[in-house]
Tab-separated table of C-alpha atoms in Angstrom:
chain	number	residue	atom	x	y	z
Y	17	MET	CA	149.460	68.324	143.870
Y	18	ASP	CA	148.430	70.948	141.375
Y	19	GLN	CA	144.844	72.144	141.929
Y	20	VAL	CA	144.790	74.159	138.718
Y	21	ARG	CA	145.960	71.339	136.488
Y	22	LEU	CA	143.561	68.929	138.172
Y	23	SER	CA	140.625	71.312	137.718
Y	24	GLN	CA	141.528	71.822	134.075
Y	25	ALA	CA	141.714	68.094	133.455
Y	26	LEU	CA	138.365	67.551	135.186
Y	27	ALA	CA	136.745	70.418	133.296
Y	28	ALA	CA	137.993	69.023	129.997
Y	29	ALA	CA	136.573	65.603	130.866
Y	30	VAL	CA	133.176	66.979	131.844
Y	31	ALA	CA	132.962	69.259	128.802
Y	32	SER	CA	133.959	66.526	126.372
Y	33	ASN	CA	130.564	64.795	126.282
Y	34	ASP	CA	132.573	61.716	125.405
Y	35	PRO	CA	131.749	58.136	126.427
Y	36	ASP	CA	135.273	57.951	127.855
Y	37	ALA	CA	134.749	60.996	130.084
Y	38	PRO	CA	134.383	58.904	133.276
Y	39	LEU	CA	137.734	57.269	132.583
Y	40	ALA	CA	139.270	60.693	131.934
Y	41	VAL	CA	138.131	61.746	135.425
Y	42	CYS	CA	139.842	58.682	136.935
Y	43	ARG	CA	143.004	59.405	134.961
Y	44	ALA	CA	142.982	62.999	136.213
Y	45	CYS	CA	142.928	61.658	139.778
Y	46	VAL	CA	145.949	59.476	139.130
Y	47	ALA	CA	147.803	62.290	137.366
Y	48	TRP	CA	147.197	65.042	139.929
Y	49	LEU	CA	146.404	63.375	143.245
Y	50	PRO	CA	148.737	61.114	145.253
Y	51	VAL	CA	146.886	57.938	144.251
Y	52	THR	CA	148.040	54.911	142.274
Y	53	GLY	CA	144.744	54.015	140.682
Y	54	ALA	CA	141.129	55.109	140.483
Y	55	SER	CA	137.870	53.541	139.385
Y	56	LEU	CA	134.177	54.325	139.131
Y	57	THR	CA	131.340	51.998	140.005
Y	58	VAL	CA	127.649	52.760	139.577
Y	59	MET	CA	124.576	51.525	141.333
Y	60	ALA	CA	122.741	49.415	138.756
Y	61	GLY	CA	119.993	48.346	141.135
Y	62	PRO	CA	119.208	48.234	144.813
Y	63	ASP	CA	121.846	45.560	145.420
Y	64	ARG	CA	123.677	45.531	142.152
Y	65	GLN	CA	126.852	47.422	141.311
Y	66	GLU	CA	128.375	47.788	137.925
Y	67	PRO	CA	131.977	48.752	137.181
Y	68	VAL	CA	132.233	51.684	134.781
Y	69	CYS	CA	135.959	52.148	134.335
Y	70	ALA	CA	139.309	51.756	136.064
Y	71	THR	CA	142.763	53.185	135.394
Y	72	ASP	CA	144.508	49.878	136.016
Y	73	ASP	CA	143.945	46.187	136.736
Y	74	VAL	CA	144.548	46.545	140.470
Y	75	SER	CA	141.816	49.180	140.757
Y	76	ALA	CA	139.397	46.975	138.892
Y	77	ARG	CA	140.370	44.002	141.049
Y	78	ILE	CA	139.880	45.955	144.310
Y	79	ASP	CA	136.342	46.875	143.314
Y	80	GLU	CA	135.509	43.395	142.107
Y	81	LEU	CA	136.806	41.820	145.332
Y	82	GLN	CA	134.770	44.114	147.544
Y	83	PHE	CA	131.526	43.642	145.720
Y	84	SER	CA	131.864	39.901	145.459
Y	85	LEU	CA	132.784	39.670	149.169
Y	86	GLY	CA	130.174	42.231	150.138
Y	87	ASP	CA	132.703	43.914	152.416
Y	88	GLY	CA	135.150	46.812	152.245
Y	89	PRO	CA	135.298	50.605	152.185
Y	90	CYS	CA	133.728	50.757	148.733
Y	91	VAL	CA	130.742	48.657	149.793
Y	92	GLU	CA	130.408	50.734	152.922
Y	93	SER	CA	130.413	53.987	150.994
Y	94	PHE	CA	127.769	52.534	148.676
Y	95	SER	CA	125.469	51.574	151.485
Y	96	THR	CA	125.950	54.648	153.672
Y	97	GLY	CA	126.397	57.333	151.009
Y	98	ARG	CA	129.349	58.643	152.998
Y	99	ALA	CA	133.047	59.040	152.212
Y	100	VAL	CA	135.343	56.371	153.615
Y	101	LEU	CA	139.022	57.160	154.053
Y	102	VAL	CA	141.455	54.437	155.062
Y	103	ALA	CA	145.076	55.309	155.857
Y	104	ASP	CA	146.248	51.717	155.583
Y	105	ILE	CA	144.039	48.760	154.765
Y	106	ALA	CA	146.968	46.431	155.691
Y	107	ASP	CA	147.295	47.878	159.207
Y	108	PRO	CA	146.405	45.117	161.721
Y	109	GLY	CA	144.678	47.819	163.772
Y	110	GLU	CA	142.263	48.415	160.909
Y	111	ARG	CA	139.431	46.063	161.805
Y	112	ARG	CA	136.475	47.567	160.013
Y	113	TRP	CA	136.473	45.149	157.081
Y	114	PRO	CA	137.985	41.844	158.231
Y	115	VAL	CA	136.873	39.859	155.190
Y	116	PHE	CA	138.086	42.300	152.598
Y	117	ALA	CA	141.312	43.276	154.446
Y	118	ALA	CA	142.716	39.766	154.071
Y	119	ALA	CA	142.043	39.719	150.347
Y	120	ALA	CA	143.220	43.301	149.847
Y	121	ALA	CA	146.714	42.411	151.054
Y	122	ASP	CA	147.296	40.476	147.830
Y	123	THR	CA	146.459	43.452	145.655
Y	124	GLY	CA	149.171	45.687	147.102
Y	125	ALA	CA	146.668	48.416	148.016
Y	126	ARG	CA	147.415	50.361	151.241
Y	127	GLY	CA	145.703	53.753	151.394
Y	128	MET	CA	142.087	53.699	150.158
Y	129	TYR	CA	139.878	56.744	149.604
Y	130	VAL	CA	136.298	56.241	148.525
Y	131	PHE	CA	133.898	59.076	147.713
Y	132	PRO	CA	130.159	58.634	147.250
Y	133	LEU	CA	128.585	60.128	144.152
Y	134	ASN	CA	125.389	61.601	145.525
Y	135	VAL	CA	122.737	63.700	143.877
Y	136	GLY	CA	120.896	64.561	147.072
Y	137	ALA	CA	118.776	61.518	147.814
Y	138	SER	CA	120.075	59.572	144.796
Y	139	ARG	CA	123.236	57.553	145.199
Y	140	ILE	CA	124.572	56.993	141.755
Y	141	GLY	CA	127.893	55.346	142.551
Y	142	VAL	CA	131.342	55.716	144.090
Y	143	LEU	CA	134.746	57.028	143.097
Y	144	ASP	CA	137.299	54.595	144.475
Y	145	CYS	CA	140.974	55.604	144.733
Y	146	TYR	CA	143.819	53.552	146.141
Y	147	ARG	CA	147.531	53.908	146.530
Y	148	ASP	CA	150.317	51.438	147.093
Y	149	THR	CA	151.739	53.276	150.114
Y	150	PRO	CA	149.930	54.012	153.388
Y	151	GLY	CA	148.885	57.538	154.273
Y	152	THR	CA	146.089	60.053	154.432
Y	153	LEU	CA	145.097	62.816	152.051
Y	154	ASP	CA	145.777	66.350	153.233
Y	155	GLN	CA	143.134	69.070	153.061
Y	156	GLN	CA	144.161	70.238	149.582
Y	157	GLU	CA	144.205	66.713	148.243
Y	158	LEU	CA	140.800	66.035	149.756
Y	159	THR	CA	139.444	69.161	148.100
Y	160	GLY	CA	140.830	67.898	144.804
Y	161	ALA	CA	139.282	64.465	145.302
Y	162	LEU	CA	135.883	66.012	146.106
Y	163	ARG	CA	136.079	68.051	142.906
Y	164	ALA	CA	136.890	64.861	141.027
Y	165	ALA	CA	133.825	63.220	142.575
Y	166	ASP	CA	131.675	66.166	141.414
Y	167	ALA	CA	133.101	65.824	137.908
Y	168	ALA	CA	132.417	62.086	137.990
Y	169	VAL	CA	128.777	62.817	138.865
Y	170	TRP	CA	128.377	64.969	135.763
Y	171	THR	CA	130.052	62.493	133.419
Y	172	LEU	CA	127.893	59.647	134.727
Y	173	LEU	CA	124.738	61.747	134.419
Y	174	ASP	CA	125.646	62.304	130.791
Y	175	THR	CA	125.452	58.585	130.198
Y	176	MET	CA	121.897	58.691	131.605
Y	177	ALA	CA	120.661	61.494	129.349
Y	178	PRO	CA	122.982	61.720	126.365
Y	179	HIS	CA	123.052	65.066	124.622
Y	180	ALA	CA	122.037	64.965	120.989
Y	181	ALA	CA	122.592	68.391	119.470
Y	182	THR	CA	125.054	70.263	121.592
Y	183	HIS	CA	126.412	73.700	122.001
Y	184	GLY	CA	128.720	72.332	124.691
Y	185	ALA	CA	128.443	72.937	128.396
Y	186	PRO	CA	129.117	76.519	129.410
Y	187	GLU	CA	132.511	76.973	131.068
Y	188	VAL	CA	131.037	78.196	134.307
Y	189	ASP	CA	129.387	74.841	134.924
Y	190	VAL	CA	132.343	72.655	134.290
Y	191	VAL	CA	135.274	74.552	135.715
Y	192	ASP	CA	134.434	74.331	139.376
Y	193	GLY	CA	131.300	72.253	139.547
Y	194	SER	CA	129.796	75.131	141.507
Y	195	SER	CA	126.359	74.581	140.007
Y	196	LEU	CA	126.026	71.637	142.405
Y	197	ALA	CA	126.238	74.240	145.176
Y	198	ARG	CA	123.225	76.221	143.973
Y	199	ALA	CA	119.971	75.692	145.828
Y	200	GLU	CA	117.891	76.454	142.721
Y	201	VAL	CA	119.497	73.589	140.799
Y	202	HIS	CA	118.325	71.167	143.484
Y	203	GLN	CA	114.888	72.783	143.747
Y	204	ALA	CA	114.429	72.520	139.978
Y	205	THR	CA	115.617	68.910	140.193
Y	206	GLY	CA	112.786	68.354	142.673
Y	207	MET	CA	110.229	69.877	140.313
Y	208	LEU	CA	111.367	67.573	137.506
Y	209	ILE	CA	111.215	64.580	139.859
Y	210	ALA	CA	107.529	65.397	140.367
Y	211	GLN	CA	106.847	66.181	136.703
Y	212	GLY	CA	108.331	63.025	135.265
Y	213	ASP	CA	108.298	60.641	138.214
Y	214	LEU	CA	112.082	60.529	137.911
Y	215	THR	CA	114.885	59.763	140.314
Y	216	ALA	CA	116.897	62.751	141.494
Y	217	ALA	CA	119.835	61.668	139.339
Y	218	ALA	CA	117.695	61.328	136.214
Y	219	ALA	CA	116.100	64.707	136.867
Y	220	LEU	CA	119.464	66.423	137.257
Y	221	ALA	CA	120.612	64.687	134.071
Y	222	ARG	CA	117.660	66.310	132.244
Y	223	LEU	CA	118.686	69.725	133.503
Y	224	ARG	CA	122.224	69.205	132.332
Y	225	ALA	CA	121.110	67.876	128.965
Y	226	ALA	CA	118.947	70.981	128.506
Y	227	ALA	CA	121.903	73.209	129.416
Y	228	PHE	CA	124.078	71.334	126.952
Y	229	ALA	CA	121.530	71.530	124.160
Y	230	THR	CA	121.067	75.280	124.478
Y	231	GLY	CA	124.536	76.371	125.559
Y	232	ARG	CA	123.087	77.996	128.667
Y	233	THR	CA	124.190	77.416	132.250
Y	234	ILE	CA	122.394	74.811	134.307
Y	235	THR	CA	121.506	77.545	136.814
Y	236	ASP	CA	119.704	79.480	134.063
Y	237	ILE	CA	117.764	76.391	133.057
Y	238	ALA	CA	116.923	75.740	136.728
Y	239	ASP	CA	115.585	79.289	137.079
Y	240	ASP	CA	113.297	78.735	134.082
Y	241	VAL	CA	111.998	75.486	135.539
Y	242	LEU	CA	111.328	77.168	138.883
Y	243	ALA	CA	109.548	80.067	137.202
Y	244	ARG	CA	107.559	77.461	135.240
Y	245	ARG	CA	108.785	78.762	131.922
Y	246	LEU	CA	110.170	75.303	131.114
Y	247	ARG	CA	108.768	71.921	131.959
Y	248	LEU	CA	109.518	68.288	131.263
Y	249	HIS	CA	107.823	66.758	128.231
Y	250	LEU	CA	107.126	63.129	127.492
Y	251	ASP	CA	110.172	62.811	125.234
Y	252	GLY	CA	112.393	63.819	128.156
Y	253	SER	CA	113.219	67.276	126.863
Y	254	LEU	CA	112.550	70.530	128.665
Y	255	ARG	CA	110.306	72.862	126.713
Y	256	ALA	CA	108.125	75.874	127.223
Y	257	ASN	CA	104.368	75.607	127.874
Y	258	GLY	CA	102.422	72.821	129.481
Y	259	TYR	CA	101.006	74.991	132.232
Y	260	GLN	CA	97.433	75.931	131.486
Y	261	ASP	CA	96.739	77.552	134.800
Y	262	ASP	CA	99.675	79.930	135.024
Y	263	GLU	CA	97.591	82.773	136.333
Y	264	THR	CA	96.358	80.840	139.308
Y	265	MET	CA	99.739	79.684	140.460
Y	266	ASP	CA	102.386	81.160	142.629
Y	267	ASP	CA	105.660	81.722	140.949
Y	268	PRO	CA	108.074	79.979	143.297
Y	269	ALA	CA	111.049	81.943	141.996
Y	270	HIS	CA	109.256	85.147	142.942
Y	271	PRO	CA	106.902	84.118	145.709
Y	272	ARG	CA	104.366	86.529	147.028
Y	273	SER	CA	105.124	87.831	150.426
Y	274	ARG	CA	103.883	85.413	153.017
Y	275	GLY	CA	105.423	86.802	156.149
Y	276	GLU	CA	107.452	84.617	158.472
Y	277	GLU	CA	106.180	81.083	158.342
Y	278	ASP	CA	106.826	80.247	161.966
Y	279	PRO	CA	106.474	82.313	165.079
Y	280	PRO	CA	109.607	81.911	167.185
J	20	MET	CA	111.444	94.467	171.050
J	21	THR	CA	113.730	94.533	174.067
J	22	THR	CA	113.301	91.943	176.752
J	23	PRO	CA	113.940	92.857	180.366
J	24	ALA	CA	117.333	91.550	181.485
J	25	ARG	CA	116.043	88.831	183.782
J	26	ASP	CA	113.596	87.434	181.213
J	27	ARG	CA	116.350	87.354	178.689
J	28	GLU	CA	118.678	85.577	181.042
J	29	GLN	CA	115.957	83.025	181.688
J	30	THR	CA	115.349	82.513	177.961
J	31	LEU	CA	119.071	82.154	177.420
J	32	VAL	CA	119.408	79.511	180.108
J	33	GLU	CA	116.443	77.605	178.702
J	34	ALA	CA	117.871	77.685	175.195
J	35	PHE	CA	121.232	76.319	176.254
J	36	VAL	CA	119.690	73.673	178.494
J	37	ARG	CA	117.580	72.545	175.541
J	38	LEU	CA	120.624	72.493	173.253
J	39	ALA	CA	122.625	70.489	175.779
J	40	ASP	CA	119.717	68.060	176.121
J	41	THR	CA	119.624	67.654	172.364
J	42	LEU	CA	123.362	67.119	172.044
J	43	VAL	CA	123.329	64.096	174.352
J	44	THR	CA	120.516	62.400	172.415
J	45	ASP	CA	120.244	60.878	168.951
J	46	TYR	CA	119.590	64.201	167.250
J	47	ASP	CA	119.510	65.174	163.624
J	48	VAL	CA	121.990	67.882	162.761
J	49	ILE	CA	119.624	69.723	160.386
J	50	ASP	CA	116.826	69.813	162.975
J	51	LEU	CA	119.258	71.094	165.571
J	52	PHE	CA	120.461	73.812	163.190
J	53	HIS	CA	116.902	74.989	162.616
J	54	GLY	CA	116.366	75.255	166.357
J	55	LEU	CA	119.601	77.199	166.667
J	56	CYS	CA	118.609	79.683	163.985
J	57	ALA	CA	115.274	80.235	165.715
J	58	ASP	CA	117.147	80.767	169.014
J	59	CYS	CA	119.340	83.408	167.356
J	60	VAL	CA	116.276	85.323	166.253
J	61	THR	CA	114.736	85.205	169.730
J	62	LEU	CA	117.814	85.715	171.859
J	63	LEU	CA	119.547	88.317	169.749
J	64	ASP	CA	116.520	90.260	168.528
J	65	ALA	CA	117.562	89.401	164.989
J	66	ASP	CA	115.116	89.386	162.076
J	67	ALA	CA	116.746	86.445	160.354
J	68	ALA	CA	119.584	84.018	160.967
J	69	GLY	CA	121.347	81.401	158.893
J	70	LEU	CA	124.188	78.903	159.107
J	71	LEU	CA	126.626	78.444	156.250
J	72	LEU	CA	129.153	75.632	155.993
J	73	THR	CA	132.254	75.227	153.877
J	74	ASP	CA	131.787	72.774	151.037
J	75	GLN	CA	135.543	72.047	151.173
J	76	ARG	CA	135.895	73.323	147.658
J	77	GLY	CA	136.557	76.883	148.752
J	78	SER	CA	132.920	77.943	148.867
J	79	LEU	CA	130.195	78.351	151.490
J	80	GLN	CA	126.741	76.806	151.374
J	81	LEU	CA	123.608	77.515	153.340
J	82	VAL	CA	122.547	74.608	155.553
J	83	SER	CA	119.853	76.196	157.664
J	84	ALA	CA	117.904	79.424	157.998
J	85	SER	CA	115.341	80.863	160.400
J	86	ASN	CA	113.020	81.251	157.446
J	87	GLU	CA	113.288	80.128	153.873
J	88	GLN	CA	111.962	83.049	151.938
J	89	ALA	CA	113.561	83.218	148.513
J	90	HIS	CA	115.107	86.656	148.947
J	91	LEU	CA	116.773	85.585	152.181
J	92	VAL	CA	118.071	82.312	150.777
J	93	GLU	CA	119.563	84.302	147.927
J	94	LEU	CA	121.336	86.606	150.382
J	95	PHE	CA	122.948	83.634	152.043
J	96	GLN	CA	123.927	82.120	148.714
J	97	LEU	CA	125.443	85.331	147.418
J	98	GLN	CA	128.040	85.049	150.131
J	99	ALA	CA	129.723	82.193	148.344
J	100	ASP	CA	131.322	85.030	146.369
J	101	GLN	CA	131.393	88.007	148.703
J	102	GLY	CA	129.929	89.159	151.991
J	103	PRO	CA	130.376	89.137	155.738
J	104	CYS	CA	130.112	85.339	156.012
J	105	LEU	CA	132.866	84.744	153.512
J	106	ASP	CA	135.056	87.250	155.399
J	107	ALA	CA	134.300	85.605	158.753
J	108	PHE	CA	135.060	82.226	157.197
J	109	ARG	CA	138.347	83.386	155.642
J	110	THR	CA	139.659	85.382	158.604
J	111	GLY	CA	138.161	83.413	161.481
J	112	HIS	CA	137.029	86.702	163.040
J	113	GLN	CA	133.632	88.209	163.775
J	114	VAL	CA	132.501	90.585	161.052
J	115	ARG	CA	130.168	93.476	161.912
J	116	ALA	CA	128.271	95.689	159.532
J	117	ASP	CA	126.127	97.767	161.906
J	118	ASP	CA	124.816	99.995	159.190
J	119	LEU	CA	124.555	98.763	155.614
J	120	ALA	CA	123.774	102.317	154.437
J	121	THR	CA	127.443	103.216	154.905
J	122	GLU	CA	128.905	99.807	154.038
J	123	ASP	CA	131.338	99.499	151.136
J	124	ARG	CA	133.135	96.172	151.634
J	125	TRP	CA	130.682	94.014	149.650
J	126	PRO	CA	128.810	96.154	147.100
J	127	ARG	CA	126.771	93.372	145.501
J	128	PHE	CA	125.764	91.730	148.758
J	129	THR	CA	125.011	95.067	150.445
J	130	SER	CA	122.735	96.329	147.718
J	131	ARG	CA	120.722	93.087	147.667
J	132	ALA	CA	120.501	93.026	151.463
J	133	ARG	CA	119.209	96.605	151.512
J	134	GLU	CA	116.693	95.823	148.762
J	135	SER	CA	115.409	93.033	150.993
J	136	GLY	CA	114.931	95.512	153.802
J	137	PHE	CA	117.916	94.710	156.006
J	138	ALA	CA	119.937	97.459	157.677
J	139	ALA	CA	122.568	95.568	159.637
J	140	VAL	CA	124.334	92.225	159.330
J	141	HIS	CA	126.788	90.282	161.468
J	142	ALA	CA	128.767	87.142	160.765
J	143	LEU	CA	130.358	84.946	163.427
J	144	PRO	CA	132.878	82.245	162.500
J	145	MET	CA	132.257	78.582	163.305
J	146	ARG	CA	135.670	77.626	164.577
J	147	LEU	CA	137.107	74.254	165.360
J	148	ARG	CA	140.626	74.167	166.746
J	149	GLY	CA	142.675	75.829	164.014
J	150	GLU	CA	140.028	75.496	161.335
J	151	VAL	CA	137.036	77.581	160.333
J	152	VAL	CA	134.198	75.407	159.047
J	153	GLY	CA	131.471	77.959	158.420
J	154	ALA	CA	129.725	81.055	159.724
J	155	LEU	CA	126.588	82.140	161.539
J	156	ASN	CA	124.859	85.033	159.823
J	157	LEU	CA	122.519	87.468	161.597
J	158	PHE	CA	120.318	90.033	159.871
J	159	HIS	CA	118.571	93.037	161.416
J	160	ARG	CA	115.987	95.239	159.713
J	161	GLN	CA	117.052	98.239	161.764
J	162	HIS	CA	120.487	99.750	162.140
J	163	HIS	CA	121.844	97.617	164.953
J	164	VAL	CA	125.062	97.455	166.939
J	165	MET	CA	125.507	94.084	168.638
J	166	ASP	CA	127.206	94.664	171.985
J	167	GLU	CA	129.850	92.358	173.420
J	168	ALA	CA	127.257	90.399	175.420
J	169	ASP	CA	125.161	89.744	172.303
J	170	LEU	CA	128.201	88.801	170.279
J	171	GLY	CA	129.191	86.431	173.076
J	172	VAL	CA	125.789	84.724	172.970
J	173	GLY	CA	125.911	84.544	169.176
J	174	GLN	CA	129.394	83.063	169.257
J	175	ALA	CA	128.294	80.481	171.823
J	176	LEU	CA	125.412	79.463	169.528
J	177	ALA	CA	127.830	79.214	166.582
J	178	ASP	CA	130.102	77.031	168.714
J	179	VAL	CA	127.198	74.742	169.600
J	180	ALA	CA	126.506	74.334	165.874
J	181	THR	CA	130.134	73.334	165.340
J	182	ILE	CA	129.988	70.796	168.168
J	183	ALA	CA	126.735	69.425	166.736
J	184	ILE	CA	128.446	68.601	163.445
J	185	LEU	CA	131.287	66.871	165.230
J	186	THR	CA	129.180	64.707	167.484
J	187	ASP	CA	126.469	63.843	164.952
J	188	ARG	CA	125.786	60.208	165.697
J	189	SER	CA	125.065	59.270	162.110
J	190	SER	CA	128.676	60.136	161.372
J	191	ARG	CA	130.632	56.930	161.492
J	192	GLN	CA	134.047	58.455	161.244
J	193	ARG	CA	134.168	61.171	163.805
J	194	GLU	CA	137.755	62.024	163.054
J	195	LEU	CA	136.896	63.087	159.533
J	196	LEU	CA	135.584	66.604	159.603
J	197	THR	CA	135.408	66.742	155.820
J	198	GLU	CA	133.107	63.775	155.778
J	199	GLN	CA	130.876	65.257	158.480
J	200	LEU	CA	130.549	68.544	156.644
J	201	GLN	CA	129.697	66.730	153.429
J	202	ALA	CA	126.951	64.788	155.160
J	203	ALA	CA	125.338	67.970	156.507
J	204	LEU	CA	125.454	69.523	153.040
J	205	THR	CA	123.923	66.432	151.440
J	206	SER	CA	121.026	66.644	153.902
J	207	ARG	CA	120.509	70.201	152.788
J	208	VAL	CA	120.510	69.230	149.100
J	209	ILE	CA	117.782	66.661	149.787
J	210	ILE	CA	115.690	69.332	151.519
J	211	GLU	CA	116.021	71.593	148.460
J	212	GLN	CA	114.999	68.740	146.156
J	213	ALA	CA	112.003	67.973	148.370
J	214	LYS	CA	110.960	71.643	148.296
J	215	GLY	CA	110.910	71.416	144.497
J	216	VAL	CA	108.856	68.212	144.502
J	217	LEU	CA	106.250	69.723	146.828
J	218	ALA	CA	106.171	73.061	145.025
J	219	GLU	CA	105.345	71.185	141.807
J	220	ARG	CA	102.833	68.744	143.305
J	221	GLY	CA	100.998	71.303	145.408
J	222	ARG	CA	101.423	74.261	143.072
J	223	ILE	CA	102.848	76.268	145.939
J	224	GLY	CA	105.911	78.431	146.505
J	225	LEU	CA	109.207	76.989	147.753
J	226	ASP	CA	108.999	78.685	151.141
J	227	GLU	CA	105.487	77.326	151.598
J	228	ALA	CA	106.783	73.873	150.609
J	229	PHE	CA	109.427	74.106	153.303
J	230	ALA	CA	106.885	75.219	155.904
J	231	ARG	CA	104.660	72.223	155.066
J	232	MET	CA	107.541	69.795	155.495
J	233	ARG	CA	108.594	71.324	158.767
J	234	SER	CA	105.109	71.314	160.215
J	235	TYR	CA	104.605	67.704	159.085
J	236	ALA	CA	107.904	66.725	160.746
J	237	ARG	CA	106.874	68.426	163.977
J	238	GLY	CA	103.348	67.052	163.919
J	239	HIS	CA	104.571	63.497	163.381
J	240	GLN	CA	107.668	63.740	165.575
J	241	VAL	CA	109.968	62.787	162.727
J	242	ARG	CA	113.147	64.337	161.452
J	243	LEU	CA	112.955	66.998	158.801
J	244	ALA	CA	115.771	65.279	156.893
J	245	ASP	CA	113.798	61.997	156.864
J	246	VAL	CA	110.606	63.669	155.647
J	247	ALA	CA	112.593	65.338	152.868
J	248	ARG	CA	114.188	62.067	151.800
J	249	ASP	CA	110.816	60.310	151.754
J	250	VAL	CA	109.340	63.088	149.626
J	251	VAL	CA	112.163	62.851	147.084
J	252	GLU	CA	112.102	59.066	146.950
J	253	GLY	CA	108.331	58.859	146.756
J	254	ASP	CA	108.070	56.977	150.050
J	255	ILE	CA	105.478	59.324	151.458
J	256	ASP	CA	102.099	60.302	150.110
J	257	THR	CA	102.673	63.985	149.514
J	258	ALA	CA	98.937	64.587	149.859
J	259	ALA	CA	99.499	64.079	153.591
J	260	LEU	CA	101.591	67.231	153.596
J	261	PHE	CA	98.894	69.276	151.901
J	262	GLY	CA	96.142	68.146	154.247
């Protein structure tokens, strides 16, 4: 596999702000990872899943089968929020999903690799990859698949909070998805959850939309939210002001010294 | 603060007995990590300790720290790019920086660490068979040379952390290290989100928010990760945490 080409394809998909971006992420998986097909499914309700896109009919069929049977790696990943990797769904020794395994045989799928799309506490969906030969993914391929799952998160968030006027997402956000590794992005997400009574996914979508609209990085926007320079307004945008009692509050980005919180 | 040798030995035994007790029960990996970081501070006379795990995308992320003050969290995060933890992670060897005043391997990290008042830093790899999955980071405010005995204790604590990830009961596929690491990191993300929710609701700082969650978890005998999830999902009356 080619990590660089995969990352470029994912970055292009995430930066495109295009309704087809989720499909572009799936296509990047098929092009640069050893998988035959890929699909995305989102959580449309507590017990309701909705297909978003698939690279081929078999992929779409695999998802549909699992959700109608209520069994399979995809369903498991949905309910647990954890990755599920299956070397060979047709292996008689594979007994985790008896109902689905029988049906899967007809689709020609062998290896199945499902990755949850989590935004902390929010499960927004799964990235489901299959291939028509048995086998596992090696470390490099897994890394690539995890990057694809990160990219899928961003493209799906975009459908939740579409960007009107855009400067485009700054390169640093889209190339490696590293902004999902920054604590302040998640802390700011938490503040927006409280400000707008939002889910974690919707709150992160607001951060990204604000980054898109201003051409700044999502980490910069998160810093402003944490320092209470930006807050969520009723129309869903992030704007300055809204805090009347600034003087009386701690600035969480620059907290006053409190000493160690816990004696050992 | 130096402890007489026998006291220290006693403390050490107690810590490892407690860790072993935890490992055979239905523990939460994040809670166990917090206990481990506190043990590092006590047993190794450190001023701060943290555990960083690989995110499998070539970077390291903080999962637990002995305290969550912003400047310290930043020091851990910086090491995604450069620093002793990244070196320990990449080489699989212990990295010592006894005296940051004369340190030149990681200019950006070193200057921030010194600004925060630290004089020495050590990083110990979390190793699993041929793989390195993260690093244990120890900070000292005074110039400090960890002797072989201390490094041995630190390495043993890092190894316990590695075992804890592997045997985490909530992990359904024990053979999949990648999956187990991801789960630990997701728990951490939820804690960060919960800190933000509480900071906003209670108009408090993020470190204070963390302290409130931890004391609530202890007071109610529940897992920190569960409290955090309930805060984010609105399943807990946050007023209870400000009481």
